[in-house]
mmCIF file of C-alpha atoms in Angstrom:
data_model
loop_
_atom_site.group_PDB
_atom_site.id
_atom_site.type_symbol
_atom_site.label_atom_id
_atom_site.label_comp_id
_atom_site.label_asym_id
_atom_site.label_seq_id
_atom_site.Cartn_x
_atom_site.Cartn_y
_atom_site.Cartn_z
ATOM 1 C CA MET A 155 -4.924 -3.991 -4.171
ATOM 2 C CA ILE A 156 -2.688 -6.871 -4.789
ATOM 3 C CA SER A 157 -3.696 -10.394 -5.974
ATOM 4 C CA ARG A 158 -4.415 -13.046 -3.563
ATOM 5 C CA ASP A 159 -1.552 -15.135 -5.337
ATOM 6 C CA LEU A 160 0.906 -12.505 -4.502
ATOM 7 C CA LEU A 161 -0.210 -12.435 -0.899
ATOM 8 C CA ASP A 162 0.004 -16.163 -0.644
ATOM 9 C CA ARG A 163 3.732 -15.800 -1.346
ATOM 10 C CA ILE A 164 4.233 -13.979 2.080
ATOM 11 C CA ASP A 165 5.222 -16.403 4.912
ATOM 12 C CA ALA A 166 3.950 -13.781 7.452
ATOM 13 C CA PHE A 167 0.416 -14.410 6.330
ATOM 14 C CA LYS A 168 0.584 -18.230 5.634
ATOM 15 C CA GLU A 169 -1.411 -19.185 8.895
ATOM 16 C CA MET A 170 -4.179 -16.558 8.261
ATOM 17 C CA ASP A 171 -7.563 -17.588 7.078
ATOM 18 C CA GLY A 172 -9.403 -16.204 4.021
ATOM 19 C CA ARG A 173 -11.252 -13.402 5.901
ATOM 20 C CA GLN A 174 -7.896 -12.255 7.446
ATOM 21 C CA LEU A 175 -6.201 -12.414 4.099
ATOM 22 C CA GLU A 176 -8.746 -10.372 2.363
ATOM 23 C CA ALA A 177 -8.469 -7.692 5.279
ATOM 24 C CA VAL A 178 -4.685 -7.781 4.788
ATOM 25 C CA ARG A 179 -5.100 -7.278 1.089
ATOM 26 C CA THR A 180 -6.572 -3.806 1.673
ATOM 27 C CA CYS A 181 -3.327 -2.637 3.213
ATOM 28 C CA CYS A 182 -1.002 -3.624 0.535
ATOM 29 C CA SER A 183 0.141 -1.811 -2.582
ATOM 30 C CA GLU A 184 2.603 -3.077 -5.293
ATOM 31 C CA ILE A 185 5.284 -1.128 -6.432
ATOM 32 C CA ASP A 186 8.038 -1.781 -9.080
ATOM 33 C CA PHE A 187 11.509 -0.265 -8.995
ATOM 34 C CA LYS A 188 14.435 -0.101 -11.430
ATOM 35 C CA ARG A 189 18.208 -0.622 -10.584
ATOM 36 C CA GLY A 190 19.363 2.108 -8.422
ATOM 37 C CA ASN A 191 16.122 3.436 -7.333
ATOM 38 C CA GLN A 192 15.876 4.128 -3.603
ATOM 39 C CA LEU A 193 12.892 2.653 -1.692
ATOM 40 C CA PHE A 194 13.616 4.505 1.583
ATOM 41 C CA ALA A 195 16.599 6.424 3.172
ATOM 42 C CA GLU A 196 18.326 5.876 6.452
ATOM 43 C CA GLY A 197 16.749 8.368 9.019
ATOM 44 C CA ASP A 198 13.385 8.396 7.168
ATOM 45 C CA ALA A 199 10.287 7.966 9.248
ATOM 46 C CA ALA A 200 9.494 4.069 9.351
ATOM 47 C CA THR A 201 5.861 4.239 8.280
ATOM 48 C CA HIS A 202 5.748 1.121 6.012
ATOM 49 C CA LEU A 203 6.595 -2.552 6.112
ATOM 50 C CA TRP A 204 7.841 -3.905 2.793
ATOM 51 C CA PHE A 205 8.099 -7.399 1.311
ATOM 52 C CA VAL A 206 10.544 -8.041 -1.655
ATOM 53 C CA VAL A 207 8.512 -10.223 -4.107
ATOM 54 C CA SER A 208 11.270 -10.188 -6.934
ATOM 55 C CA GLY A 209 14.610 -8.835 -7.411
ATOM 56 C CA LYS A 210 17.315 -7.834 -5.189
ATOM 57 C CA ILE A 211 17.197 -5.073 -2.667
ATOM 58 C CA ASP A 212 20.484 -3.740 -1.019
ATOM 59 C CA LEU A 213 20.197 -2.454 2.573
ATOM 60 C CA ARG A 214 23.117 -0.020 3.018
ATOM 61 C CA PHE A 215 24.402 2.510 5.636
ATOM 62 C CA GLU A 216 24.905 5.970 4.145
ATOM 63 C CA MET A 217 28.104 7.956 4.424
ATOM 64 C CA PRO A 218 27.375 11.665 4.970
ATOM 65 C CA GLY A 219 28.367 13.861 2.056
ATOM 66 C CA ARG A 220 29.133 10.890 -0.256
ATOM 67 C CA LYS A 221 27.263 9.197 -3.081
ATOM 68 C CA THR A 222 25.804 5.705 -2.096
ATOM 69 C CA SER A 223 27.758 2.700 -3.210
ATOM 70 C CA SER A 224 27.158 -1.016 -3.159
ATOM 71 C CA GLU A 225 30.326 -1.051 -0.946
ATOM 72 C CA HIS A 226 28.100 0.086 1.920
ATOM 73 C CA THR A 227 25.819 -2.981 1.688
ATOM 74 C CA VAL A 228 25.267 -4.458 4.924
ATOM 75 C CA SER A 229 22.738 -7.099 3.679
ATOM 76 C CA SER A 230 20.788 -7.941 0.346
ATOM 77 C CA ILE A 231 17.449 -9.327 0.344
ATOM 78 C CA GLU A 232 16.759 -11.226 -2.890
ATOM 79 C CA ALA A 233 13.441 -12.868 -4.160
ATOM 80 C CA THR A 234 12.449 -14.398 -7.518
ATOM 81 C CA HIS A 235 9.217 -15.086 -9.116
ATOM 82 C CA HIS A 236 9.867 -18.631 -8.437
ATOM 83 C CA ASP A 237 10.489 -18.136 -4.720
ATOM 84 C CA SER A 238 7.786 -19.712 -2.426
ATOM 85 C CA SER A 239 7.855 -16.705 -0.313
ATOM 86 C CA ALA A 240 8.636 -12.854 -0.123
ATOM 87 C CA GLN A 241 11.202 -11.401 2.222
ATOM 88 C CA ALA A 242 10.357 -8.655 4.828
ATOM 89 C CA ILE A 243 12.360 -5.328 5.216
ATOM 90 C CA GLY A 244 11.438 -2.068 6.971
ATOM 91 C CA TRP A 245 10.442 -3.778 10.333
ATOM 92 C CA SER A 246 11.809 -0.611 12.144
ATOM 93 C CA CYS A 247 8.244 0.609 11.651
ATOM 94 C CA PHE A 248 7.367 -1.494 14.599
ATOM 95 C CA VAL A 249 10.395 -0.469 16.941
ATOM 96 C CA GLU A 250 10.987 2.854 18.577
ATOM 97 C CA PRO A 251 12.293 5.397 17.426
ATOM 98 C CA PHE A 252 10.366 4.371 14.364
ATOM 99 C CA LYS A 253 13.221 5.460 11.901
ATOM 100 C CA MET A 254 14.827 3.649 9.124
ATOM 101 C CA ARG A 255 18.242 2.275 10.275
ATOM 102 C CA LEU A 256 19.482 1.619 6.813
ATOM 103 C CA SER A 257 18.616 2.693 3.219
ATOM 104 C CA ALA A 258 17.279 0.442 0.622
ATOM 105 C CA TYR A 259 18.081 0.376 -3.076
ATOM 106 C CA CYS A 260 17.034 -1.791 -5.873
ATOM 107 C CA ALA A 261 20.084 -3.727 -6.996
ATOM 108 C CA SER A 262 18.733 -5.783 -9.797
ATOM 109 C CA PRO A 263 17.416 -4.684 -13.104
ATOM 110 C CA GLU A 264 13.984 -4.615 -11.623
ATOM 111 C CA CYS A 265 12.433 -5.178 -8.293
ATOM 112 C CA LYS A 266 8.817 -5.874 -7.290
ATOM 113 C CA VAL A 267 7.806 -4.973 -3.643
ATOM 114 C CA ILE A 268 4.660 -4.919 -1.534
ATOM 115 C CA ARG A 269 4.451 -1.854 0.694
ATOM 116 C CA MET A 270 2.107 -2.002 3.709
ATOM 117 C CA LYS A 271 1.323 0.982 5.907
ATOM 118 C CA LYS A 272 1.911 0.202 9.496
ATOM 119 C CA GLU A 273 -1.145 2.150 10.768
ATOM 120 C CA ASN A 274 -3.399 -0.024 8.709
ATOM 121 C CA LEU A 275 -1.769 -3.222 9.882
ATOM 122 C CA LEU A 276 -2.111 -2.271 13.443
ATOM 123 C CA ALA A 277 -5.714 -1.198 13.006
ATOM 124 C CA LEU A 278 -6.298 -4.829 11.693
ATOM 125 C CA PHE A 279 -4.460 -6.374 14.609
ATOM 126 C CA GLN A 280 -6.543 -4.161 16.929
ATOM 127 C CA THR A 281 -9.669 -5.672 15.677
ATOM 128 C CA ASP A 282 -8.338 -9.255 15.275
ATOM 129 C CA PRO A 283 -5.617 -9.890 18.032
ATOM 130 C CA HIS A 284 -4.995 -13.386 16.666
ATOM 131 C CA MET A 285 -3.975 -12.066 13.463
ATOM 132 C CA GLY A 286 -1.738 -9.691 14.971
ATOM 133 C CA TYR A 287 -0.131 -12.540 17.114
ATOM 134 C CA LEU A 288 0.431 -14.665 14.024
ATOM 135 C CA PHE A 289 2.101 -11.714 12.212
ATOM 136 C CA MET A 290 4.227 -10.676 15.025
ATOM 137 C CA SER A 291 5.344 -14.258 15.670
ATOM 138 C CA TYR A 292 6.556 -14.213 12.033
ATOM 139 C CA MET A 293 8.352 -10.807 12.647
ATOM 140 C CA VAL A 294 10.186 -12.015 15.604
ATOM 141 C CA THR A 295 11.640 -14.708 13.568
ATOM 142 C CA VAL A 296 12.643 -12.343 10.676
ATOM 143 C CA VAL A 297 14.452 -9.955 13.215
ATOM 144 C CA GLY A 298 16.248 -13.034 14.859
ATOM 145 C CA HIS A 299 17.451 -14.155 11.366
ATOM 146 C CA ARG A 300 18.614 -10.671 10.493
ATOM 147 C CA PHE A 301 20.319 -10.285 13.752
ATOM 148 C CA HIS A 302 22.338 -13.474 13.319
ATOM 149 C CA SER A 303 23.120 -12.393 9.615
ATOM 150 C CA PHE A 304 24.488 -9.060 10.975
ATOM 151 C CA GLN A 305 26.568 -10.828 13.587
ATOM 152 C CA ASP A 306 28.015 -12.905 10.617
ATOM 153 C CA TYR A 307 28.691 -9.735 8.637
ATOM 154 C CA VAL A 308 30.430 -8.003 11.428
ATOM 155 C CA ALA A 309 32.484 -11.185 12.326
ATOM 156 C CA ALA A 310 33.577 -11.289 8.719
ATOM 157 C CA HIS A 311 34.753 -7.779 8.654
ATOM 158 C CA LEU A 312 36.529 -7.954 12.005
ATOM 159 C CA GLY A 313 38.068 -11.245 11.304
ATOM 160 C CA ARG A 314 36.883 -13.037 14.429
ATOM 161 C CA ASP A 315 33.795 -14.257 16.220
ATOM 162 C CA ILE A 316 32.115 -11.181 17.788
ATOM 163 C CA MET A 317 30.420 -13.558 20.354
ATOM 164 C CA SER A 318 33.859 -14.454 21.889
ATOM 165 C CA GLY A 319 34.351 -10.882 22.982
ATOM 166 C CA TRP A 320 36.250 -8.014 21.935
#
């Protein structure tokens, strides 16, 4: 189980009370990765939500039959020990078809993540719908931010504003 201090760094749980935070702590495991380690692969079953606590994680698309490369990075998620919050990845676990859309790799010398099993979180939200509402409100914000970041990425690679049409 992770420390309360580590859980306090996750914005998704900032609005929760002490009892709710203790319940969430039981769903968490802390994992360390080294540069090049893969957290999950594109196409894997999305069974966990991840929070990057420190280090840099690259989210990449995979090219069939080729070795992974930082050139395939669509987005990077970075957090330091000094950040006030951790960054969420793996939210595909809440969206059908429940498959990872990108692969995640540790892109810094070391990364620390918190991994949370989706089934455990949903069970908590079933017993405390207000906790689920607070959490899912946060996740909508994350998804919206990532969507806008992806629009910027595509626009930069196409050389024009994707919102103005094709």
